[in-house]
mmCIF file of C-alpha atoms in Angstrom:
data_model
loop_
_atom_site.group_PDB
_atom_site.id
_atom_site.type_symbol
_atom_site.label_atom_id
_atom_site.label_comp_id
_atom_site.label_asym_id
_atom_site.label_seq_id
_atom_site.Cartn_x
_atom_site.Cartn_y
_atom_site.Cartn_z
ATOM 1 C CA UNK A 1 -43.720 -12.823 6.716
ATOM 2 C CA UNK A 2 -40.842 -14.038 4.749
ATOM 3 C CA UNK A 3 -37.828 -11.430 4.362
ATOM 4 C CA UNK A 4 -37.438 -10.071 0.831
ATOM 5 C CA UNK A 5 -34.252 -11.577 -1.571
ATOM 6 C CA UNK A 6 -32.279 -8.385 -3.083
ATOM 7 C CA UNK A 7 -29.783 -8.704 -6.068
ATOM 8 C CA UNK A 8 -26.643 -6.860 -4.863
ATOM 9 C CA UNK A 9 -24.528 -5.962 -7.540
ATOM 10 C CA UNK A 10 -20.478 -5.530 -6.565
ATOM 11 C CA UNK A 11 -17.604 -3.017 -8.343
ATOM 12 C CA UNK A 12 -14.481 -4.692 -7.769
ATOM 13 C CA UNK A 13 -13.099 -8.462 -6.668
ATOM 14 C CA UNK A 14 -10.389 -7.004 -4.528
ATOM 15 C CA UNK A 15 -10.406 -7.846 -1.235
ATOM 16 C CA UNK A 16 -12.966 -5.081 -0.247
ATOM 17 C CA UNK A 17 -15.205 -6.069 -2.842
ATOM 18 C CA UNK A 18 -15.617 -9.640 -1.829
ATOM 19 C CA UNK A 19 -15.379 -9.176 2.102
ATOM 20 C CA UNK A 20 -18.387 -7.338 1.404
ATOM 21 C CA UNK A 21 -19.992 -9.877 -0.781
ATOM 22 C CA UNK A 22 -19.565 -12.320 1.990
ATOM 23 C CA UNK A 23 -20.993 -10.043 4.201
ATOM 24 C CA UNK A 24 -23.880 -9.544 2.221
ATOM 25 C CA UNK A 25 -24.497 -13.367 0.787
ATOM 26 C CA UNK A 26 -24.626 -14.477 4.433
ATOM 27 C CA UNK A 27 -27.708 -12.244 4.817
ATOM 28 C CA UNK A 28 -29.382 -14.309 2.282
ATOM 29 C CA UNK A 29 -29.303 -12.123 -0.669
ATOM 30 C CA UNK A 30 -27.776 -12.534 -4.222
ATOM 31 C CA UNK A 31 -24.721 -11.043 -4.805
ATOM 32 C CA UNK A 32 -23.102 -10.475 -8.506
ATOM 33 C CA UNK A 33 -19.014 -8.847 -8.087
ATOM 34 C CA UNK A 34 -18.576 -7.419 -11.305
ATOM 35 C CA UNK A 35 -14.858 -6.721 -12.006
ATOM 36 C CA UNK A 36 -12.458 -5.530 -14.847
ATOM 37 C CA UNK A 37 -10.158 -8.286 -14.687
ATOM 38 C CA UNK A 38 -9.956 -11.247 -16.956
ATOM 39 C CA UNK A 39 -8.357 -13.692 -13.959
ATOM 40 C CA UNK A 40 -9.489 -13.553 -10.382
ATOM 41 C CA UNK A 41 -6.751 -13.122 -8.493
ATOM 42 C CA UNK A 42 -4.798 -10.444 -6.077
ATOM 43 C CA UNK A 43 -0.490 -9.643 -6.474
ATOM 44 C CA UNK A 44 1.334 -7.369 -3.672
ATOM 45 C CA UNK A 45 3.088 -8.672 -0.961
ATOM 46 C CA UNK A 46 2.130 -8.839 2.449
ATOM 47 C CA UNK A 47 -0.640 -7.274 4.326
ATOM 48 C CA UNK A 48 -1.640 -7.177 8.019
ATOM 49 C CA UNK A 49 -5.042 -8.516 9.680
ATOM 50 C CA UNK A 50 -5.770 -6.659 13.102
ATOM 51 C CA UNK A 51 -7.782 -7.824 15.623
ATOM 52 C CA UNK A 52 -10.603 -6.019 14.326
ATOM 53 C CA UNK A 53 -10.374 -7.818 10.821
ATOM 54 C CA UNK A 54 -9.664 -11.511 12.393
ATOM 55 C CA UNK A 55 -13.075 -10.942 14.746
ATOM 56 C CA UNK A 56 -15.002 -10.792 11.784
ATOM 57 C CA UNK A 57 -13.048 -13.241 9.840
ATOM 58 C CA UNK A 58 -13.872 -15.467 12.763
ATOM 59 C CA UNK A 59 -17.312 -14.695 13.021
ATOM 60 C CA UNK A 60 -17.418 -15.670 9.404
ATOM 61 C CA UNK A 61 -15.749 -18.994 9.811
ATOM 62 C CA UNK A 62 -12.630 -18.700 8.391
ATOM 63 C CA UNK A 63 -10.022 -17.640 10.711
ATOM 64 C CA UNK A 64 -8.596 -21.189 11.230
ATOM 65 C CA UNK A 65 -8.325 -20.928 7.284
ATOM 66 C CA UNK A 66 -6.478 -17.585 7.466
ATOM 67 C CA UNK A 67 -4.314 -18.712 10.305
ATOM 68 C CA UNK A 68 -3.114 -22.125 8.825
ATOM 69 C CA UNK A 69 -1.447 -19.602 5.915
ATOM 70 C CA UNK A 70 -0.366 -16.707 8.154
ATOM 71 C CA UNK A 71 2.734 -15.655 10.685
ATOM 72 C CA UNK A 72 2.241 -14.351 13.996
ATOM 73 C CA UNK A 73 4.442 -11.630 15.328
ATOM 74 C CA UNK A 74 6.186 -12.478 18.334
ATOM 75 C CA UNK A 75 6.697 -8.256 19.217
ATOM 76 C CA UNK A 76 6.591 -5.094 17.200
ATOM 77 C CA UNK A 77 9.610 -3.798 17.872
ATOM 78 C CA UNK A 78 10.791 0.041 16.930
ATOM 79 C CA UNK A 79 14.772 0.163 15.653
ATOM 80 C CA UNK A 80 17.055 3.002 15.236
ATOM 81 C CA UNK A 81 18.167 3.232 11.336
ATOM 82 C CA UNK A 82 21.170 4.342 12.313
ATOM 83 C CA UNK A 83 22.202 0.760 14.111
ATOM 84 C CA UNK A 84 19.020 -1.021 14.839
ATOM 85 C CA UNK A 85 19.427 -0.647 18.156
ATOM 86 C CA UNK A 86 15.940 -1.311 20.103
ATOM 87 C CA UNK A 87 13.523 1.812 21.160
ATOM 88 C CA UNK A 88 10.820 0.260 21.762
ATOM 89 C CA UNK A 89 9.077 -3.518 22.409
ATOM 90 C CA UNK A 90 5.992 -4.666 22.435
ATOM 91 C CA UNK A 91 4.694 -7.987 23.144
ATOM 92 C CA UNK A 92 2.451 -8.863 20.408
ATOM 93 C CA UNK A 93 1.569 -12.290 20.975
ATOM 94 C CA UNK A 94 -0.349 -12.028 24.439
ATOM 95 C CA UNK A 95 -1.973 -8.435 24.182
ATOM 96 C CA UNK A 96 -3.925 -8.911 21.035
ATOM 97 C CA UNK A 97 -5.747 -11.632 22.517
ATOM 98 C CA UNK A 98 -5.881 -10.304 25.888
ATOM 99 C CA UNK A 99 -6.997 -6.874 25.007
ATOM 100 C CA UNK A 100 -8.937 -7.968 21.604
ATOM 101 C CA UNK A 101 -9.615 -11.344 22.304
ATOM 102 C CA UNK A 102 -8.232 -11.962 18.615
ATOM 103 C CA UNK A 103 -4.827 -12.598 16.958
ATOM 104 C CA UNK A 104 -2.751 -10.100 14.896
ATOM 105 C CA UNK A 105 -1.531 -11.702 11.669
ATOM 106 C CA UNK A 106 0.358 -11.678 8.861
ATOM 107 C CA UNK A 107 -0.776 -13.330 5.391
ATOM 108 C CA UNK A 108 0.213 -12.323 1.779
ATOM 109 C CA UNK A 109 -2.387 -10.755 -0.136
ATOM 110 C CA UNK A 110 -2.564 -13.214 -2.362
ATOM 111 C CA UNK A 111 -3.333 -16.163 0.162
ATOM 112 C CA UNK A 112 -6.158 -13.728 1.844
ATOM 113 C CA UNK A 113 -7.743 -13.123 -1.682
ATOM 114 C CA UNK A 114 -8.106 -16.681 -2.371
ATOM 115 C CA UNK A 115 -9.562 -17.681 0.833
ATOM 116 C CA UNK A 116 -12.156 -15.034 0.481
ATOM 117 C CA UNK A 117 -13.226 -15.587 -3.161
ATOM 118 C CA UNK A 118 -13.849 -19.367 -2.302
ATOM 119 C CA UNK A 119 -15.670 -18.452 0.340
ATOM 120 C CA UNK A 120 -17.770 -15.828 -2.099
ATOM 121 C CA UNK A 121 -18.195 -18.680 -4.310
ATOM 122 C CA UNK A 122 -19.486 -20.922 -1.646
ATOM 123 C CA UNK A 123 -21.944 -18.788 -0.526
ATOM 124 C CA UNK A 124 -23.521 -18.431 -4.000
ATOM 125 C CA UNK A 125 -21.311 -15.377 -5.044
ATOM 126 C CA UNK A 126 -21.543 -14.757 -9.165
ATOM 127 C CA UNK A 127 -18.230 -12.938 -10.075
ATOM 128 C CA UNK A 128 -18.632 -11.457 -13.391
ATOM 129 C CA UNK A 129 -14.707 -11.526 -15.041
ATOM 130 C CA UNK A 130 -13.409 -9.053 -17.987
ATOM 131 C CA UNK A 131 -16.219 -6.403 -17.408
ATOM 132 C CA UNK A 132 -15.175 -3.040 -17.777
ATOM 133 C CA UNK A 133 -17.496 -0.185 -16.170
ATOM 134 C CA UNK A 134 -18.304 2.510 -18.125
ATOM 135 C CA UNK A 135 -20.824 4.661 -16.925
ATOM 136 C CA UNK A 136 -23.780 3.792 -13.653
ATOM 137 C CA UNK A 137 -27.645 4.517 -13.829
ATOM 138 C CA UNK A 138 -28.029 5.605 -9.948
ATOM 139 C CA UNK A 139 -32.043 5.624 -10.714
ATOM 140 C CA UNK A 140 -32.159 2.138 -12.295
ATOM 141 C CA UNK A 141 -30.014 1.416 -10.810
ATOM 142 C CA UNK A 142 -27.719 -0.070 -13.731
ATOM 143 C CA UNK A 143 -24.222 -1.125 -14.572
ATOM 144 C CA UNK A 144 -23.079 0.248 -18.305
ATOM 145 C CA UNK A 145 -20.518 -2.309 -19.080
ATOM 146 C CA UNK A 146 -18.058 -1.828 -22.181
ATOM 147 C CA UNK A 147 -19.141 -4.106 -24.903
ATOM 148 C CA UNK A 148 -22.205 -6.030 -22.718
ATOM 149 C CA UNK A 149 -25.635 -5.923 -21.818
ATOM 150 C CA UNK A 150 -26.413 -3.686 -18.631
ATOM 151 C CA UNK A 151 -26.307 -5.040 -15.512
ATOM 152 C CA UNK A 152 -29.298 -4.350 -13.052
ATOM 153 C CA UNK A 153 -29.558 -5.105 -10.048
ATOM 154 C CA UNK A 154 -31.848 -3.328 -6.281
ATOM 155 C CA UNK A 155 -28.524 -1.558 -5.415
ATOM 156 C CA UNK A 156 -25.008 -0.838 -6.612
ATOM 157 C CA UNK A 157 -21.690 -0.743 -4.280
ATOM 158 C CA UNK A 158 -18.968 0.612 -6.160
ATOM 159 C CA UNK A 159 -15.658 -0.562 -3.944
ATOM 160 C CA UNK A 160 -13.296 0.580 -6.904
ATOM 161 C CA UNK A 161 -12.130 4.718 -6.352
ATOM 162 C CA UNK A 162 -9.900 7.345 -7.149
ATOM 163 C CA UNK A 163 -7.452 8.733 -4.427
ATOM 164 C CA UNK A 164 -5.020 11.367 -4.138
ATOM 165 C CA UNK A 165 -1.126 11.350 -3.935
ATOM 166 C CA UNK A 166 0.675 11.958 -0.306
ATOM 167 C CA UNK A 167 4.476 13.181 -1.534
ATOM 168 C CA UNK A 168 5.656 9.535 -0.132
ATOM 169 C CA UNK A 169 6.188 6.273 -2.174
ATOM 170 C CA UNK A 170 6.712 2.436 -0.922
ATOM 171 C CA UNK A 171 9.602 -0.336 -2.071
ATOM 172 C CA UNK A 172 7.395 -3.514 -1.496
ATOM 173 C CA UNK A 173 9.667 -6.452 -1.345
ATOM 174 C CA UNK A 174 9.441 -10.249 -0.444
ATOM 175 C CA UNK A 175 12.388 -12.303 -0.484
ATOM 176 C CA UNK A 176 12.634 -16.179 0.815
ATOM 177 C CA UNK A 177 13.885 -16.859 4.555
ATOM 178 C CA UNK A 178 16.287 -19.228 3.166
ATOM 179 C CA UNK A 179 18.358 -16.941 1.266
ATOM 180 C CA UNK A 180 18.033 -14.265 4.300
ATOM 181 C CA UNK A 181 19.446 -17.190 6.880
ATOM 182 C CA UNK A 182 22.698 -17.483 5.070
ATOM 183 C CA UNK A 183 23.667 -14.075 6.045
ATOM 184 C CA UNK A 184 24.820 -13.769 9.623
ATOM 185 C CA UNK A 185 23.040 -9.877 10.476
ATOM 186 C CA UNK A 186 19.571 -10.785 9.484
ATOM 187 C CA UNK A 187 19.050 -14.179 10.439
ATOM 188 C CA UNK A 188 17.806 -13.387 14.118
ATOM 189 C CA UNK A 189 14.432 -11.131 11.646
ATOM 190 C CA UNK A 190 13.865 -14.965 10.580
ATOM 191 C CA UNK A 191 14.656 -17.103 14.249
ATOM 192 C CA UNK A 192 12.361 -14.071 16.005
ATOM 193 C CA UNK A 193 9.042 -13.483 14.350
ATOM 194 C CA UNK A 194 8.108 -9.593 14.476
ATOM 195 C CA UNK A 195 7.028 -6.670 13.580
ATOM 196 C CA UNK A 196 10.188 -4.576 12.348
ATOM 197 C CA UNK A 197 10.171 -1.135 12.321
ATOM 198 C CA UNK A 198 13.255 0.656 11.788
ATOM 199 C CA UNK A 199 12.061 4.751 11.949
ATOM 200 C CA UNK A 200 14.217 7.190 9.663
ATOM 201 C CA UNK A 201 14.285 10.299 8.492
ATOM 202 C CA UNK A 202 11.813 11.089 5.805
ATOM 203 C CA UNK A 203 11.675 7.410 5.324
ATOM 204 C CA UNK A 204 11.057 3.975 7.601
ATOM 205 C CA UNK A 205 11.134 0.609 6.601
ATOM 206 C CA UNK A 206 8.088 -2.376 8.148
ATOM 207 C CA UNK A 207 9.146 -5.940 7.730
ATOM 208 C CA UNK A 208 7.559 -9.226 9.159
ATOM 209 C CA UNK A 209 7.670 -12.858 8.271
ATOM 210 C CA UNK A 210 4.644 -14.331 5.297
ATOM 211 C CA UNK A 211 3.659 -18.145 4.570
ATOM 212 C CA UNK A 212 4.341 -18.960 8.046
ATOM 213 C CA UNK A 213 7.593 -18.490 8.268
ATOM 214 C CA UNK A 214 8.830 -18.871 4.634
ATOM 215 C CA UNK A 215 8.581 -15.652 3.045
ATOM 216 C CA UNK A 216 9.958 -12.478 4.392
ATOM 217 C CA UNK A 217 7.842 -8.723 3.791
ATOM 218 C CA UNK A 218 9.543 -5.568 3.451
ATOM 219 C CA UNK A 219 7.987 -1.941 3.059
ATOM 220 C CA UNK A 220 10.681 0.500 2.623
ATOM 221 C CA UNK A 221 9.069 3.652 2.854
ATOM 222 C CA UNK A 222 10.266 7.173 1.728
ATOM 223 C CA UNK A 223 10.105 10.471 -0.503
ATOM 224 C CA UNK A 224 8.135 9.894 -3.614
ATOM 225 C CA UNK A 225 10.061 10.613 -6.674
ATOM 226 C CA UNK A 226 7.131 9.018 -9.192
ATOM 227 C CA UNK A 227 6.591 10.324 -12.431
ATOM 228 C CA UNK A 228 3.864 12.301 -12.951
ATOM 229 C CA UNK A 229 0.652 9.802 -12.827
ATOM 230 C CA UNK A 230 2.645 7.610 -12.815
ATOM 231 C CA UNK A 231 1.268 4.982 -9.520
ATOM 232 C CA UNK A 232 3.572 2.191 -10.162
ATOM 233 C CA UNK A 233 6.576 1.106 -11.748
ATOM 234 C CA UNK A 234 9.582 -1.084 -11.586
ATOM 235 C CA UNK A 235 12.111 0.340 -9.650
ATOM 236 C CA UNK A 236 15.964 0.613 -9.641
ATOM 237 C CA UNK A 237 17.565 -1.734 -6.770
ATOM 238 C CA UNK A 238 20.693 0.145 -6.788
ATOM 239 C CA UNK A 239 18.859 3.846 -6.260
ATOM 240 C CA UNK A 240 17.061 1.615 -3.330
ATOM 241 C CA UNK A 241 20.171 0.332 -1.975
ATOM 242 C CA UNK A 242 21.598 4.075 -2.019
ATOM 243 C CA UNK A 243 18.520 5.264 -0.453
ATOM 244 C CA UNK A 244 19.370 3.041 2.822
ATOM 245 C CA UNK A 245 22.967 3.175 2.609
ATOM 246 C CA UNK A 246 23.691 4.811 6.059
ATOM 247 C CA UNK A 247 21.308 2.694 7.654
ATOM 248 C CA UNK A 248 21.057 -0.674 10.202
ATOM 249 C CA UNK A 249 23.667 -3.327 8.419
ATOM 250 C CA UNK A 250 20.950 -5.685 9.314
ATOM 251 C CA UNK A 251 18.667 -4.053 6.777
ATOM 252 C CA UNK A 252 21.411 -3.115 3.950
ATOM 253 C CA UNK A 253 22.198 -7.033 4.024
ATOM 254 C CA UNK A 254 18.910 -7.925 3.742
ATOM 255 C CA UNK A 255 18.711 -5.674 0.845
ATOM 256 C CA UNK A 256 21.421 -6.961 -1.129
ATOM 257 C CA UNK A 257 19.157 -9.987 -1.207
ATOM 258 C CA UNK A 258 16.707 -8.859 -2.933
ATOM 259 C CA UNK A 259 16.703 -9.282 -6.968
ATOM 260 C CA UNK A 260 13.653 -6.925 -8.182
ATOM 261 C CA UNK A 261 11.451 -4.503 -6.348
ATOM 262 C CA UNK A 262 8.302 -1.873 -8.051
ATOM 263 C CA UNK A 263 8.098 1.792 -6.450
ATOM 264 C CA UNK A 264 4.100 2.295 -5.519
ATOM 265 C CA UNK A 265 2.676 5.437 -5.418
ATOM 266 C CA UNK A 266 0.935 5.837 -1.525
ATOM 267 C CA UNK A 267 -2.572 7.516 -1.841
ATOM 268 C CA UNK A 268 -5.282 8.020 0.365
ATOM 269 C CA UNK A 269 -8.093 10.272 0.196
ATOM 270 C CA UNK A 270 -9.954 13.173 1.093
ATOM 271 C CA UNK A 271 -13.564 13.035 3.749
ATOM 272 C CA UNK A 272 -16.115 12.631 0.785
ATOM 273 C CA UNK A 273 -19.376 14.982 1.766
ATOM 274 C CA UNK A 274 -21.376 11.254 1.144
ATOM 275 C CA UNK A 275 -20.944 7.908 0.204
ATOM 276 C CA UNK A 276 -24.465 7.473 -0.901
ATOM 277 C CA UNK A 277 -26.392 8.701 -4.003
ATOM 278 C CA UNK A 278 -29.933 10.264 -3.074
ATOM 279 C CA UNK A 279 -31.279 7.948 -5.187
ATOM 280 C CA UNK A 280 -30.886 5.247 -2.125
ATOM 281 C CA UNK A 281 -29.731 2.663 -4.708
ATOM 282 C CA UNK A 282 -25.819 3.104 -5.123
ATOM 283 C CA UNK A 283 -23.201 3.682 -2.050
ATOM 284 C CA UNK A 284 -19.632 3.518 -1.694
ATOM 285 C CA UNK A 285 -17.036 0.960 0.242
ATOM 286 C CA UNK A 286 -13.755 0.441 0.990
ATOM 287 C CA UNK A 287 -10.923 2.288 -0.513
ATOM 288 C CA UNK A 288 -13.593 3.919 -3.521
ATOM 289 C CA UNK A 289 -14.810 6.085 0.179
ATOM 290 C CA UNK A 290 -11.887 6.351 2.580
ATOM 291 C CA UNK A 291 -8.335 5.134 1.221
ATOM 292 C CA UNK A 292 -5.732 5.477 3.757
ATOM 293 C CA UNK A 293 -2.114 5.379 4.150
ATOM 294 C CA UNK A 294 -0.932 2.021 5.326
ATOM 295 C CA UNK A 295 1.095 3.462 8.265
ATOM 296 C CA UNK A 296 -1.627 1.810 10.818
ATOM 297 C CA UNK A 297 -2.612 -0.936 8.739
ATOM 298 C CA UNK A 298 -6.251 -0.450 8.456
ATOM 299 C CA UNK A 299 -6.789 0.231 5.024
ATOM 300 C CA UNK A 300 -7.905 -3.384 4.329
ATOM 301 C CA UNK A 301 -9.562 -3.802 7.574
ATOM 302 C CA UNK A 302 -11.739 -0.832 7.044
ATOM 303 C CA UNK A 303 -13.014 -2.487 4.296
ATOM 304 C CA UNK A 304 -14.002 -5.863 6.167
ATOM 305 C CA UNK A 305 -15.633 -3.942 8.394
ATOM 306 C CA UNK A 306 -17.229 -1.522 5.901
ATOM 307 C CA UNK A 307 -18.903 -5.148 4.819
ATOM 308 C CA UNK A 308 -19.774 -6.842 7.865
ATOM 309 C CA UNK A 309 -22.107 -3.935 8.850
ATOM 310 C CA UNK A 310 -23.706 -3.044 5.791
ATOM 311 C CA UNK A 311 -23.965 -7.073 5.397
ATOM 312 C CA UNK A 312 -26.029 -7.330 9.284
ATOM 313 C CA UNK A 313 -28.107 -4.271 8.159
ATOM 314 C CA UNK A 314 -29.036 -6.199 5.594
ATOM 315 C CA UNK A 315 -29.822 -9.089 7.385
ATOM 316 C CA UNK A 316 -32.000 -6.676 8.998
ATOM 317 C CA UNK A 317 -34.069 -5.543 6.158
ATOM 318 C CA UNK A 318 -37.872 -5.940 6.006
ATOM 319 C CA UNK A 319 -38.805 -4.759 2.685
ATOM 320 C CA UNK A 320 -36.735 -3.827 -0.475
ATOM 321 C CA UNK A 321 -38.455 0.258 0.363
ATOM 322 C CA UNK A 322 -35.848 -0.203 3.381
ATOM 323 C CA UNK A 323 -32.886 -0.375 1.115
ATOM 324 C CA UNK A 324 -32.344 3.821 0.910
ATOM 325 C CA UNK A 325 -32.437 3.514 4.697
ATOM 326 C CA UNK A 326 -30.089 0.710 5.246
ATOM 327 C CA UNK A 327 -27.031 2.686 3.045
ATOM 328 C CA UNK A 328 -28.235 5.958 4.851
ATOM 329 C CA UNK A 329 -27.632 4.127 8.393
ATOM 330 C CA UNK A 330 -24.339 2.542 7.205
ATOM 331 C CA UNK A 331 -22.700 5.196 6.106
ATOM 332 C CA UNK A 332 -23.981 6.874 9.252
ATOM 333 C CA UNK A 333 -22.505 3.758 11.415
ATOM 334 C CA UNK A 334 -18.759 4.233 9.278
ATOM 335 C CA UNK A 335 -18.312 7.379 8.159
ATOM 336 C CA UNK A 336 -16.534 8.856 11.697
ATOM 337 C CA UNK A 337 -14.931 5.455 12.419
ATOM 338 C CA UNK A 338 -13.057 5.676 8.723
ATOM 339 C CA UNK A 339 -12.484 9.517 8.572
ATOM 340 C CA UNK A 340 -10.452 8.932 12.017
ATOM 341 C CA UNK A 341 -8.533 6.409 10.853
ATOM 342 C CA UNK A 342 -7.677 7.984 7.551
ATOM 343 C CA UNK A 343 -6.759 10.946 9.406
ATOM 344 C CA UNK A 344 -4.675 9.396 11.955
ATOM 345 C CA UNK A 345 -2.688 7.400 9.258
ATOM 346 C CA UNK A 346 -1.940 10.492 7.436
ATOM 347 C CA UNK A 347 -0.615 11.978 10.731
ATOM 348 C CA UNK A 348 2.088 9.575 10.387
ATOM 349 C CA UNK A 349 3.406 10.273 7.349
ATOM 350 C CA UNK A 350 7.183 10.199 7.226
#
């Protein structure tokens, strides 16, 4: 007996939203990303991959894709802010693969969202631009979208949610190795690819190399000072620069590169009681169920995973009746997982 064809319809084109369309379309089933936008496309700065987000990324085919775009840290390495001086060292390069049997990787945001989307689109995924959400049907279930016809579809996964503030706020900063090369103190962050991570008090700055070698990522991390909700703005280099004046020269000279910067708001959120409506036709994935801190650099990799197991259940199902127990049994599959990761990075708050 052939395997029933479900219409999957998708909150968000971040890259939660359409690692779990992939996820899903490789099951065989039709997939429609709604999203607010007008423009597909992702801005930030740099963001990790893990081991456990390049497993699935090559289980989906496109790791040599992600790779040809990415950097791969040499060492993480822990600095004093005081001097730089080395605390710790890690070898990055042979225990990933050793102990994951996958790389760790760098890749700007933008890059990763591209790769994924034309993979979504390759597999069939509709992406459904300039739609604003309004209201859902969990019965239907439908999509109330602002000025257009509802959307139905056999179940809804809403990867766009609202988190709560943390009392800490990020610089996020790329500047080009070039410029950083003409200055004597950070040149060796450009000749040695690595993790950086100078710890501070009440504040620690994460850098590491983008494009494969071209672009350099900095997270300065400290005391927020945000308006309130106010998430985001564009942020005063000089109060930056003051911020970080006691600290490594390395780092203060590698901030006097840099020409503009934004100030964003870190949020995670709190263990939701479920992700699932009783319904059985609407669940929650990615950051809309468990936004974390970036201070372990899971908060995208959650997501991929979040996708690649509700995409195998899926694969999995027998009749569209199953669909109430397929988001019961993933949510019962991620729920710890997440809410120990969430936790943990909020241990580490500065």
């Amino acid at each position: 007996m052939s395997k029933p064809q479900c219409h999957v319809a998708i909150i968000g084109a971040g890259l939660g939203g359409l690692a779990a369309a992939i996820g899903i379309a490789r099951a065989g089933h039709k997939v429609t990303i709604i999203e607010q936008a007008t423009a597909l496309g992702e801005v930030g700065v740099g963001i990790q991959i893990p081991p456990n987000s390049s497993r699935i990324l090559r289980r989906y085919g496109l790791l040599n894709k992600i790779e040809a775009v990415s950097a791969r840290p040499k060492d993480f390495i822990l600095r004093s802010y005081k001097d730089g001086a080395m605390l710790s060292r890690q070898n990055m390069l042979p225990y990933a693969v050793n102990t994951y049997g996958n790389p760790y990787l760098h890749i700007h945001r933008a890059d990763y969202h591209k790769i994924l989307a034309q993979e979504a689109h390759r597999l069939g995924v509709s992406i459904q631009l300039g739609s604003t959400v309004t209201a859902i049907n969990f019965e239907t279930p439908a999509v109330h979208i602002k000025g257009k016809l509802d959307f139905r579809a056999d179940i809804v996964v809403g990867v766009d949610g609202l988190k709560s503030l943390t009392g800490d706020l990020a610089y996020r900063i790329v500047v080009k190795a070039e410029d950083m090369v003409t200055h004597e103190n950070p040149r060796e962050l450009v000749n040695n690819p690595a993790i950086n991570y100078w710890m501070g008090l009440n504040a620690h700055a994460v850098c590491y190399l983008l494009k494969g070698g071209g672009l350099y990522n900095i997270v300065l991390a400290c005391p927020d000072n945000l308006p309130e909700l106010v998430n985001t703005q564009a942020a005063d280099i000089q109060e930056m620069r003051d911020f970080f004046a006691k600290w490594d020269p390395r780092l203060k000279t590698l901030l006097s590169i840099v020409q503009e910067t934004s100030k964003w708001r870190l949020q995670n959120s709190e263990e939701m009681k479920k992700w699932s409506h009783p319904s059985g036709k609407f669940a929650l994935l990615g950051d809309a169920c468990h936004a974390t801190l970036p201070y372990l650099a899971q908060g995208a990799a959650m997501a991929v995973e979040d996708g690649a197991v509700l995409g195998t259940l899926m694969e999995k199902l027998g009749d569209k009746a199953q669909l109430k127990d397929v988001l019961v049994i993933y949510e019962k599959l991620r729920k710890e997982r997440t809410t120990h990761v969430v936790k943990s990075s909020r241990s580490r708050t500065s």
